[in-house]
Amino acid sequence: MRRILCLIACLIAAPAAAQIRSLEVRTPRPFGHFLGDLVQVTVEIEAEPGFALQSASLPTPGPVTYWLDLRAVEPETVGTRHRLRLTYQNFYAAIDARSLEVPGFPLVLASDGPHGATTASAQVPGWNLGVSPLREVQPPRRADPAEYLRPDGRGPRLRPEPMRDASLALAVLAVAALGLLARDRAWWPFHARPARAFARPARRLAALARGPQTDEAYREGLMALHRGLDAAAGQRLLADDLPTFLARHAAYRGQGEGLGRFFAASRLAFFGGAAEAARTRLPLAEVSATARRLAEAERAA
């Protein structure tokens, strides 16, 4: 009867054993570990295709024994090879060199098939960890207790001159860049520089184009661009003066067509009493775009 039971157990265990092809535990050096050291261990399992590690069977980070903690568990699967990276931390305060046993643990692999799930167990064996003391148990007696202390290590002397010179050079470049930006934006102390003729009208028109489109806002936007053209020309600029203005200021010649449409809409809005018709012919957004292009041409010039 005993032989029959053994035969049945072997027949049941044979498929599970065949599903685990190999199991290898890669441990660190077996000596020279101190209090607080982190120890890396790798477990590699070669299984039949279709089998995967069950996360519920993985060891849980936390205390393993009173002197050893499991800090991290990192599973990885590549094909039929399953790798488990374990990080332990040693808390054994050794007073002499000795070898301690780290306990093993079981793992479960499973494969889902058409007839249900098939499981296979793998037992990771225990291994030994060699620990060493941080100091001698009984050091030689000395008359002066200060002789037990070691002198502080001397670090390399660093030269501050290269870092100082680089910092000064970068500071000078930063001040120069800030000065160029202040001059470009007419900030103090360059606020007395004549402002660009189309910069302020372009900003005002952009704000009006985002607001309510009323006849009053439209006339205000037209007037803002008129004042910019007057400032650029140095006099009141009328529609008949536009060819002469473009001949004198080559930077704005590319905007001749847009300026012609602007003067036509302005005449219709101010002298024709038809601001709504002017807005239909030339919306405020297009007036704003013309002012923006004039400002860009002014900056480029």
mmCIF file with all atom_site columns, C-alpha atoms in Angstrom, residues 16-24 44-50 80-81 109 122:
data_model
loop_
_atom_site.group_PDB
_atom_site.id
_atom_site.type_symbol
_atom_site.label_atom_id
_atom_site.label_alt_id
_atom_site.label_comp_id
_atom_site.label_asym_id
_atom_site.label_entity_id
_atom_site.label_seq_id
_atom_site.pdbx_PDB_ins_code
_atom_site.Cartn_x
_atom_site.Cartn_y
_atom_site.Cartn_z
_atom_site.occupancy
_atom_site.B_iso_or_equiv
_atom_site.pdbx_formal_charge
_atom_site.auth_seq_id
_atom_site.auth_comp_id
_atom_site.auth_asym_id
_atom_site.auth_atom_id
_atom_site.pdbx_PDB_model_num
ATOM 1  C CA . ALA A 1 16  ? 4.936  20.077 -11.853 1.00 0.00 ? 16  ALA A CA 1
ATOM 2  C CA . ALA A 1 17  ? 8.631  19.198 -11.701 1.00 0.00 ? 17  ALA A CA 1
ATOM 3  C CA . ALA A 1 18  ? 8.801  19.037 -15.473 1.00 0.00 ? 18  ALA A CA 1
ATOM 4  C CA . GLN A 1 19  ? 7.264  22.527 -15.693 1.00 0.00 ? 19  GLN A CA 1
ATOM 5  C CA . ILE A 1 20  ? 10.229 24.048 -13.790 1.00 0.00 ? 20  ILE A CA 1
ATOM 6  C CA . ARG A 1 21  ? 13.313 23.510 -15.937 1.00 0.00 ? 21  ARG A CA 1
ATOM 7  C CA . SER A 1 22  ? 15.898 25.135 -13.674 1.00 0.00 ? 22  SER A CA 1
ATOM 8  C CA . LEU A 1 23  ? 16.245 27.340 -10.607 1.00 0.00 ? 23  LEU A CA 1
ATOM 9  C CA . GLU A 1 24  ? 19.383 29.329 -9.818  1.00 0.00 ? 24  GLU A CA 1
ATOM 10 C CA . GLU A 1 44  ? 16.337 32.955 -11.894 1.00 0.00 ? 44  GLU A CA 1
ATOM 11 C CA . ILE A 1 45  ? 13.747 30.348 -12.842 1.00 0.00 ? 45  ILE A CA 1
ATOM 12 C CA . GLU A 1 46  ? 13.482 28.701 -16.244 1.00 0.00 ? 46  GLU A CA 1
ATOM 13 C CA . ALA A 1 47  ? 9.946  27.360 -16.768 1.00 0.00 ? 47  ALA A CA 1
ATOM 14 C CA . GLU A 1 48  ? 7.856  25.889 -19.536 1.00 0.00 ? 48  GLU A CA 1
ATOM 15 C CA . PRO A 1 49  ? 6.306  28.388 -21.999 1.00 0.00 ? 49  PRO A CA 1
ATOM 16 C CA . GLY A 1 50  ? 3.092  29.981 -20.788 1.00 0.00 ? 50  GLY A CA 1
ATOM 17 C CA . THR A 1 80  ? 10.411 31.648 -20.333 1.00 0.00 ? 80  THR A CA 1
ATOM 18 C CA . ARG A 1 81  ? 12.993 33.038 -17.893 1.00 0.00 ? 81  ARG A CA 1
ATOM 19 C CA . LEU A 1 109 ? 3.983  29.752 -11.240 1.00 0.00 ? 109 LEU A CA 1
ATOM 20 C CA . ALA A 1 122 ? 9.440  26.165 -6.920  1.00 0.00 ? 122 ALA A CA 1
#
